Tab-separated table of C-alpha atoms in Angstrom:
chain	number	residue	atom	x	y	z
A	484	MET	CA	-0.375	-0.178	-0.315
A	485	THR	CA	1.113	3.374	-1.006
A	486	THR	CA	2.196	5.979	1.704
A	487	PRO	CA	-1.351	8.573	1.520
A	488	TYR	CA	-0.413	11.542	0.677
A	489	VAL	CA	-2.378	15.043	2.415
A	490	ILE	CA	-2.532	18.829	0.788
A	491	GLY	CA	-3.541	21.147	3.668
A	492	ILE	CA	-4.584	24.317	2.868
A	493	GLY	CA	-4.693	27.164	5.385
A	494	ASN	CA	-3.487	30.282	7.144
A	495	ALA	CA	0.584	30.375	7.489
A	496	VAL	CA	1.143	31.936	10.751
A	497	MET	CA	4.543	32.469	12.798
A	498	ASP	CA	3.249	30.964	16.626
A	499	VAL	CA	5.949	34.729	18.940
A	500	ILE	CA	5.992	32.719	21.511
A	501	ALA	CA	7.326	34.764	24.374
A	502	PRO	CA	8.019	34.437	28.025
A	503	THR	CA	6.197	37.747	29.813
A	504	SER	CA	5.335	39.400	33.019
A	505	ASP	CA	1.222	40.728	33.975
A	506	ALA	CA	3.180	44.273	34.241
A	507	THR	CA	4.742	43.966	30.720
A	508	LEU	CA	1.683	43.037	29.510
A	509	ALA	CA	-0.805	45.686	31.645
A	510	ARG	CA	1.614	48.972	29.961
A	511	LEU	CA	1.444	47.087	26.536
A	512	GLY	CA	-1.976	47.465	26.502
A	513	VAL	CA	-2.599	43.918	25.975
A	514	GLU	CA	-6.466	41.752	27.341
A	515	LYS	CA	-4.718	38.394	29.158
A	516	GLY	CA	-6.002	35.510	27.799
A	517	ILE	CA	-7.746	35.757	24.703
A	518	MET	CA	-6.918	35.692	21.017
A	519	GLN	CA	-7.457	39.176	19.548
A	520	LEU	CA	-6.769	39.847	15.599
A	521	ILE	CA	-4.126	43.037	15.970
A	522	ASP	CA	-3.409	45.871	12.375
A	523	ARG	CA	0.239	46.025	11.252
A	524	GLU	CA	1.021	48.265	13.101
A	525	ARG	CA	0.403	46.348	15.805
A	526	SER	CA	1.846	43.907	15.444
A	527	GLU	CA	4.794	45.857	14.966
A	528	PHE	CA	5.086	47.738	18.324
A	529	LEU	CA	4.273	44.749	20.115
A	530	MET	CA	7.167	42.920	18.255
A	531	ALA	CA	9.822	45.214	19.021
A	532	ALA	CA	8.322	45.413	22.594
A	533	GLN	CA	9.420	42.276	23.344
A	534	SER	CA	12.353	41.770	21.429
A	535	ALA	CA	13.015	45.190	23.874
A	536	ASP	CA	11.983	43.887	27.130
A	537	PRO	CA	14.943	42.795	29.063
A	538	GLN	CA	12.937	41.563	31.706
A	539	ALA	CA	11.280	39.186	29.409
A	540	GLY	CA	12.620	35.978	27.683
A	541	LYS	CA	13.542	34.964	24.645
A	542	ALA	CA	10.639	34.710	21.939
A	543	ARG	CA	10.572	31.253	19.895
A	544	LEU	CA	9.008	31.133	16.506
A	545	VAL	CA	6.575	28.568	15.474
A	546	PRO	CA	4.995	27.780	12.831
A	547	GLY	CA	1.396	27.675	13.499
A	548	GLY	CA	-2.217	27.416	11.449
A	549	SER	CA	-4.958	25.259	11.976
A	550	VAL	CA	-4.385	23.125	8.639
A	551	ALA	CA	-0.530	23.491	8.912
A	552	ASN	CA	-0.700	21.916	12.820
A	553	THR	CA	-3.329	18.901	11.487
A	554	LEU	CA	-0.137	17.963	8.853
A	555	ALA	CA	2.471	17.907	11.219
A	556	GLY	CA	0.520	15.640	13.049
A	557	LEU	CA	-0.439	13.810	9.566
A	558	GLY	CA	3.988	13.815	9.467
A	559	MET	CA	4.736	12.619	12.549
A	560	MET	CA	2.388	10.062	12.392
A	561	GLY	CA	4.246	9.090	8.499
A	562	LEU	CA	2.223	10.085	6.301
A	563	ARG	CA	3.395	11.896	2.566
A	564	THR	CA	1.977	16.466	3.405
A	565	ALA	CA	1.791	19.049	1.110
A	566	PHE	CA	0.931	23.019	2.568
A	567	ILE	CA	0.355	25.291	0.591
A	568	GLY	CA	0.109	28.587	1.986
A	569	LYS	CA	1.424	32.542	1.838
A	570	VAL	CA	4.242	34.035	3.787
A	571	ALA	CA	5.986	37.146	2.530
A	572	GLY	CA	10.345	37.073	2.079
A	573	ASP	CA	11.115	38.404	5.085
A	574	PRO	CA	12.254	36.787	8.034
A	575	LEU	CA	9.704	35.112	9.654
A	576	GLY	CA	8.326	33.903	6.401
A	577	LEU	CA	11.447	32.450	5.383
A	578	SER	CA	11.430	30.625	9.058
A	579	TYR	CA	8.572	29.156	7.874
A	580	ALA	CA	9.140	28.399	4.812
A	581	GLU	CA	12.135	26.379	6.257
A	582	GLN	CA	11.226	25.667	9.688
A	583	THR	CA	8.106	23.221	7.674
A	584	GLU	CA	10.733	21.918	5.104
A	585	ALA	CA	12.843	20.677	7.899
A	586	GLN	CA	9.257	19.276	9.587
A	587	GLY	CA	8.337	16.804	6.900
A	588	THR	CA	6.229	18.947	5.429
A	589	VAL	CA	6.586	20.642	1.390
A	590	PHE	CA	6.082	24.371	1.306
A	591	VAL	CA	4.371	24.060	-1.445
A	592	ASN	CA	5.015	28.641	-2.164
A	593	PRO	CA	8.156	30.373	-2.321
A	594	PRO	CA	7.871	32.901	0.214
A	595	VAL	CA	6.323	36.426	-1.653
A	596	ALA	CA	9.699	39.001	-2.491
A	597	GLY	CA	8.874	42.401	-3.080
A	598	GLU	CA	6.293	44.718	-1.135
A	599	VAL	CA	4.065	42.415	-0.253
A	600	ALA	CA	2.351	42.536	2.933
A	601	PRO	CA	4.339	40.867	6.060
A	602	THR	CA	3.630	37.133	7.565
A	603	SER	CA	1.048	36.646	9.922
A	604	ARG	CA	2.528	36.452	12.882
A	605	SER	CA	-0.047	35.714	15.950
A	606	ILE	CA	2.300	37.077	19.082
A	607	ILE	CA	1.534	35.045	22.123
A	608	PHE	CA	2.416	36.268	25.675
A	609	VAL	CA	2.874	33.043	27.889
A	610	THR	CA	2.120	35.066	32.163
A	611	PRO	CA	4.391	32.357	34.839
A	612	ASP	CA	0.778	31.512	35.920
A	613	GLY	CA	0.927	29.576	32.099
A	614	GLU	CA	-2.125	31.456	30.760
A	615	ARG	CA	-1.725	32.675	27.478
A	616	SER	CA	-2.677	36.260	25.577
A	617	MET	CA	-2.866	35.689	21.737
A	618	ASN	CA	-2.479	38.816	19.269
A	619	THR	CA	-3.311	37.688	15.619
A	620	TYR	CA	-1.863	39.838	12.710
A	621	LEU	CA	-3.682	37.892	9.679
A	622	GLY	CA	-1.020	40.133	7.073
A	623	ILE	CA	-0.067	38.406	3.689
A	624	SER	CA	-1.138	34.807	4.475
A	625	GLY	CA	-5.406	35.981	4.141
A	626	GLU	CA	-4.295	36.743	0.886
A	627	LEU	CA	-4.266	33.205	-0.691
A	628	GLY	CA	-5.939	32.937	-3.760
A	629	PRO	CA	-6.232	30.816	-6.894
A	630	GLU	CA	-3.203	32.129	-8.218
A	631	ASP	CA	-2.160	29.962	-5.446
A	632	VAL	CA	-3.472	26.484	-6.150
A	633	ASN	CA	-0.979	24.134	-8.884
A	634	PRO	CA	-3.179	21.417	-10.606
A	635	ALA	CA	0.266	19.943	-11.149
A	636	THR	CA	0.094	20.018	-7.213
A	637	PHE	CA	-2.540	17.294	-6.975
A	638	SER	CA	-0.683	15.161	-8.735
A	639	GLY	CA	-0.830	11.739	-6.872
A	640	CYS	CA	-3.285	13.185	-4.298
A	641	ASP	CA	-5.013	11.230	-1.673
A	642	TRP	CA	-7.066	13.372	0.722
A	643	LEU	CA	-7.405	17.373	0.945
A	644	PHE	CA	-7.455	19.119	3.761
A	645	LEU	CA	-9.670	23.156	4.379
A	646	GLU	CA	-9.459	25.063	6.527
A	647	GLY	CA	-12.746	27.503	7.254
A	648	TYR	CA	-10.848	30.579	8.109
A	649	LEU	CA	-9.781	31.225	4.667
A	650	PHE	CA	-12.842	30.780	3.413
A	651	ASP	CA	-13.422	34.436	4.777
A	652	LYS	CA	-12.726	36.012	1.862
A	653	ASP	CA	-13.996	35.652	-1.814
A	654	ALA	CA	-10.041	34.425	-3.103
A	655	GLY	CA	-10.051	32.111	-0.840
A	656	LYS	CA	-12.957	30.494	-1.825
A	657	ALA	CA	-12.086	30.621	-5.415
A	658	ALA	CA	-8.139	28.850	-4.503
A	659	PHE	CA	-10.797	26.223	-2.043
A	660	LEU	CA	-13.229	25.084	-5.251
A	661	LYS	CA	-9.452	24.834	-7.912
A	662	ALA	CA	-7.878	23.067	-5.370
A	663	ALA	CA	-11.328	20.575	-4.967
A	664	GLU	CA	-11.985	20.354	-8.637
A	665	ALA	CA	-7.012	18.614	-8.500
A	666	CYS	CA	-7.818	16.991	-5.285
A	667	HIS	CA	-11.255	14.985	-7.409
A	668	ALA	CA	-9.675	14.641	-10.836
A	669	ALA	CA	-6.468	13.772	-9.056
A	670	GLY	CA	-8.439	11.032	-7.437
A	671	GLY	CA	-8.619	11.688	-3.692
A	672	GLN	CA	-11.114	13.180	-1.312
A	673	ALA	CA	-11.687	17.028	-0.328
A	674	GLY	CA	-12.734	17.600	3.361
A	675	ILE	CA	-12.807	21.397	5.705
A	676	ALA	CA	-12.594	21.943	8.771
A	677	LEU	CA	-15.939	24.624	10.019
A	678	SER	CA	-13.129	26.101	11.702
A	679	ASP	CA	-15.396	28.908	14.154
A	680	PRO	CA	-18.686	29.743	14.300
A	681	PHE	CA	-18.238	33.407	13.999
A	682	CYS	CA	-17.133	32.584	10.482
A	683	VAL	CA	-19.958	30.570	9.251
A	684	ASP	CA	-21.639	32.864	10.137
A	685	ARG	CA	-20.348	35.544	7.899
A	686	HIS	CA	-20.666	33.010	5.052
A	687	ARG	CA	-23.756	30.624	5.757
A	688	GLU	CA	-24.583	30.003	1.815
A	689	GLY	CA	-20.963	30.042	0.528
A	690	PHE	CA	-20.199	27.593	3.189
A	691	ARG	CA	-23.470	25.363	2.152
A	692	ARG	CA	-22.659	24.938	-0.304
A	693	LEU	CA	-19.307	23.667	-0.356
A	694	VAL	CA	-20.689	21.311	2.070
A	695	ALA	CA	-22.615	20.120	-0.049
A	696	GLY	CA	-20.438	20.618	-3.648
A	697	PRO	CA	-17.783	19.167	-2.839
A	698	MET	CA	-16.904	18.396	-0.221
A	699	ASP	CA	-16.367	14.317	0.688
A	700	TYR	CA	-15.723	15.591	4.504
A	701	VAL	CA	-16.821	18.155	6.995
A	702	ILE	CA	-15.431	18.264	10.490
A	703	GLY	CA	-17.692	20.407	12.649
A	704	ASN	CA	-18.406	21.687	16.722
A	705	VAL	CA	-21.777	21.340	17.832
A	706	HIS	CA	-21.889	25.671	17.839
A	707	GLU	CA	-20.606	24.958	14.070
A	708	TRP	CA	-22.953	22.332	12.551
A	709	GLN	CA	-26.283	24.721	14.361
A	710	SER	CA	-24.424	28.033	12.738
A	711	LEU	CA	-23.933	26.081	9.523
A	712	TYR	CA	-27.842	25.158	9.939
A	713	GLN	CA	-29.707	27.793	11.627
A	714	VAL	CA	-31.395	25.557	14.420
A	715	THR	CA	-30.206	24.899	18.199
A	716	ASP	CA	-30.846	20.960	17.587
A	717	LEU	CA	-27.850	19.308	16.905
A	718	GLU	CA	-29.752	16.305	15.990
A	719	GLN	CA	-31.498	18.208	13.209
A	720	ALA	CA	-28.698	20.054	12.305
A	721	LEU	CA	-27.093	16.890	11.837
A	722	GLN	CA	-29.722	15.207	9.845
A	723	MET	CA	-29.524	18.285	7.535
A	724	ALA	CA	-25.622	17.791	7.350
A	725	ARG	CA	-26.308	13.994	6.191
A	726	ALA	CA	-28.824	15.563	3.473
A	727	ASP	CA	-26.100	17.270	2.224
A	728	CYS	CA	-22.336	15.581	2.525
A	729	GLY	CA	-20.852	12.224	2.116
A	730	THR	CA	-18.574	11.423	5.834
A	731	VAL	CA	-19.714	14.264	8.782
A	732	ILE	CA	-17.951	14.553	12.053
A	733	CYS	CA	-19.603	16.652	15.051
A	734	THR	CA	-17.158	16.663	17.690
A	735	ARG	CA	-17.859	17.821	21.590
A	736	SER	CA	-15.856	19.688	23.514
A	737	GLY	CA	-15.508	16.750	26.596
A	738	GLU	CA	-18.019	13.813	24.741
A	739	ASP	CA	-17.766	11.644	22.865
A	740	ALA	CA	-17.911	12.237	18.440
A	741	ILE	CA	-20.615	11.833	16.543
A	742	LEU	CA	-19.941	10.454	12.408
A	743	ILE	CA	-22.247	9.784	10.052
A	744	ARG	CA	-21.086	8.456	6.451
A	745	GLY	CA	-24.225	7.262	4.429
A	746	GLU	CA	-26.291	5.106	6.448
A	747	GLU	CA	-23.760	4.069	9.657
A	748	ARG	CA	-23.592	6.652	11.866
A	749	VAL	CA	-21.140	5.832	15.316
A	750	THR	CA	-19.679	7.711	18.061
A	751	ALA	CA	-15.780	7.512	19.052
A	752	PRO	CA	-15.397	8.390	22.447
A	753	VAL	CA	-13.450	10.850	24.764
A	754	HIS	CA	-11.649	9.628	27.465
A	755	ARG	CA	-11.814	12.950	29.765
A	756	VAL	CA	-8.067	14.460	30.426
A	757	VAL	CA	-6.907	18.092	33.028
A	758	PRO	CA	-5.967	19.788	29.812
A	759	VAL	CA	-2.927	21.641	29.486
A	760	ASP	CA	-3.042	23.985	26.789
A	761	ALA	CA	-6.158	23.334	24.884
A	762	THR	CA	-4.472	24.858	21.610
A	763	GLY	CA	-4.632	22.555	18.518
A	764	ALA	CA	-7.161	20.219	20.102
A	765	GLY	CA	-9.284	20.557	17.178
A	766	ASP	CA	-6.755	20.529	14.380
A	767	GLN	CA	-4.805	16.840	16.296
A	768	PHE	CA	-7.858	15.561	15.854
A	769	ALA	CA	-8.356	16.255	12.503
A	770	ALA	CA	-4.826	14.743	12.483
A	771	GLY	CA	-5.542	11.405	14.421
A	772	LEU	CA	-9.209	10.976	11.828
A	773	ILE	CA	-7.312	11.804	8.279
A	774	LEU	CA	-4.871	8.954	9.028
A	775	GLY	CA	-8.008	6.582	9.572
A	776	LEU	CA	-10.154	7.345	6.939
A	777	ALA	CA	-6.711	7.591	4.181
A	778	ARG	CA	-5.909	3.803	5.898
A	779	GLY	CA	-9.084	3.191	5.181
A	780	LEU	CA	-10.433	2.196	8.738
A	781	PRO	CA	-13.113	1.741	10.715
A	782	LEU	CA	-15.619	5.629	10.718
A	783	ALA	CA	-15.578	4.128	14.804
A	784	VAL	CA	-11.706	3.118	14.499
A	785	ALA	CA	-10.893	6.477	12.740
A	786	GLY	CA	-13.250	9.028	15.121
A	787	ARG	CA	-10.909	6.886	18.420
A	788	MET	CA	-7.120	8.068	16.485
A	789	GLY	CA	-8.536	11.401	16.062
A	790	CYS	CA	-9.898	11.805	20.269
A	791	ILE	CA	-7.076	10.646	21.167
A	792	ALA	CA	-4.352	12.316	19.385
A	793	ALA	CA	-6.892	15.239	20.912
A	794	ALA	CA	-5.837	13.854	24.143
A	795	GLU	CA	-2.358	13.987	23.413
A	796	VAL	CA	-1.892	17.798	22.211
A	797	ILE	CA	-4.391	19.021	25.565
A	798	SER	CA	-1.960	17.525	27.784
A	799	HIS	CA	1.279	19.153	27.107
A	800	VAL	CA	1.482	23.036	26.043
A	801	GLY	CA	1.649	23.950	22.708
A	802	PRO	CA	0.063	22.357	19.029
A	803	ARG	CA	1.509	20.108	17.960
A	804	PRO	CA	1.947	15.924	19.142
A	805	GLU	CA	4.368	15.711	21.492
A	806	SER	CA	4.713	12.003	21.779
A	807	ASP	CA	4.028	8.897	20.059
A	808	LEU	CA	0.263	8.493	18.868
A	809	LEU	CA	0.821	5.808	16.310
A	810	ALA	CA	2.024	4.128	19.860
A	811	ALA	CA	-0.438	5.140	21.003
A	812	PHE	CA	-3.192	3.962	18.694
A	813	ARG	CA	-1.458	0.084	18.816
A	814	ALA	CA	-1.606	0.959	23.067
A	815	GLU	CA	-5.517	0.359	22.194
A	816	GLY	CA	-5.756	-1.680	18.884
A	817	LEU	CA	-6.654	0.423	16.276
A	818	ILE	CA	-3.609	-0.796	13.800
């Protein structure tokens, strides 16, 4: 059996993880413990303030972004992966591309040179109590469009995974449709993570067309499915989703995941753990799930693999696995 090849499209966001103090947060006007979108000027101010702070620890630069995290997890589990994202030819962008390649995922598009928006970054201030305060500038990443999707990249593609956040702009929508078409032409399966109920609210009709059209599988949580179909009853939302899409996956924070494929409906048990850092839980659930689907394993097994991967990543700081997930799957008799 050949190794499955997974291509992902998403935001290429460099995480700038910076140890700091509560006093510095107050001085910089950063609201503690939340994620907020900031503009270019604010991001440059925070970057400069962080590097100039004599009390702060040295910042770590870690490639991030939802789909990029999923691909990193899949690569660690032995799949071939490629990432279509957009970075500038600035130090952050060059580092992002270099680190992505070094971790085994092909970074398809070279950093963009010239007068362009800077590479996207999330400046994450970490206080001694472990609380993370995220300040995200979307930069060039949100400008990804159909011109960044080369159908030749999809030769041999088995699975395509898209990030709902990029659906916010018309260029992103066009890129998704072009990629799905190229994936299907190669004989692959295309899917998306709904990403965020507010994103779904903003583009409900577009998401509905995508789910009912070129998507073969869709991952969402309770709030995202309810938002998509504008109902408060989850069962009603899932019935509507099932009528639209071949494979429907619903995660429920701390509860068993629900997976529906045609007439088949199963649940995947979640074993509760106390989260150290919930960042990346959904990203790694997707990685475990896609691995199971790509290997042709039963739907319930793929769902359980997703739950195990999510549990691993919330047991430590950072959005990517730190232990051998294949060993964990073997321990449960899943592979």
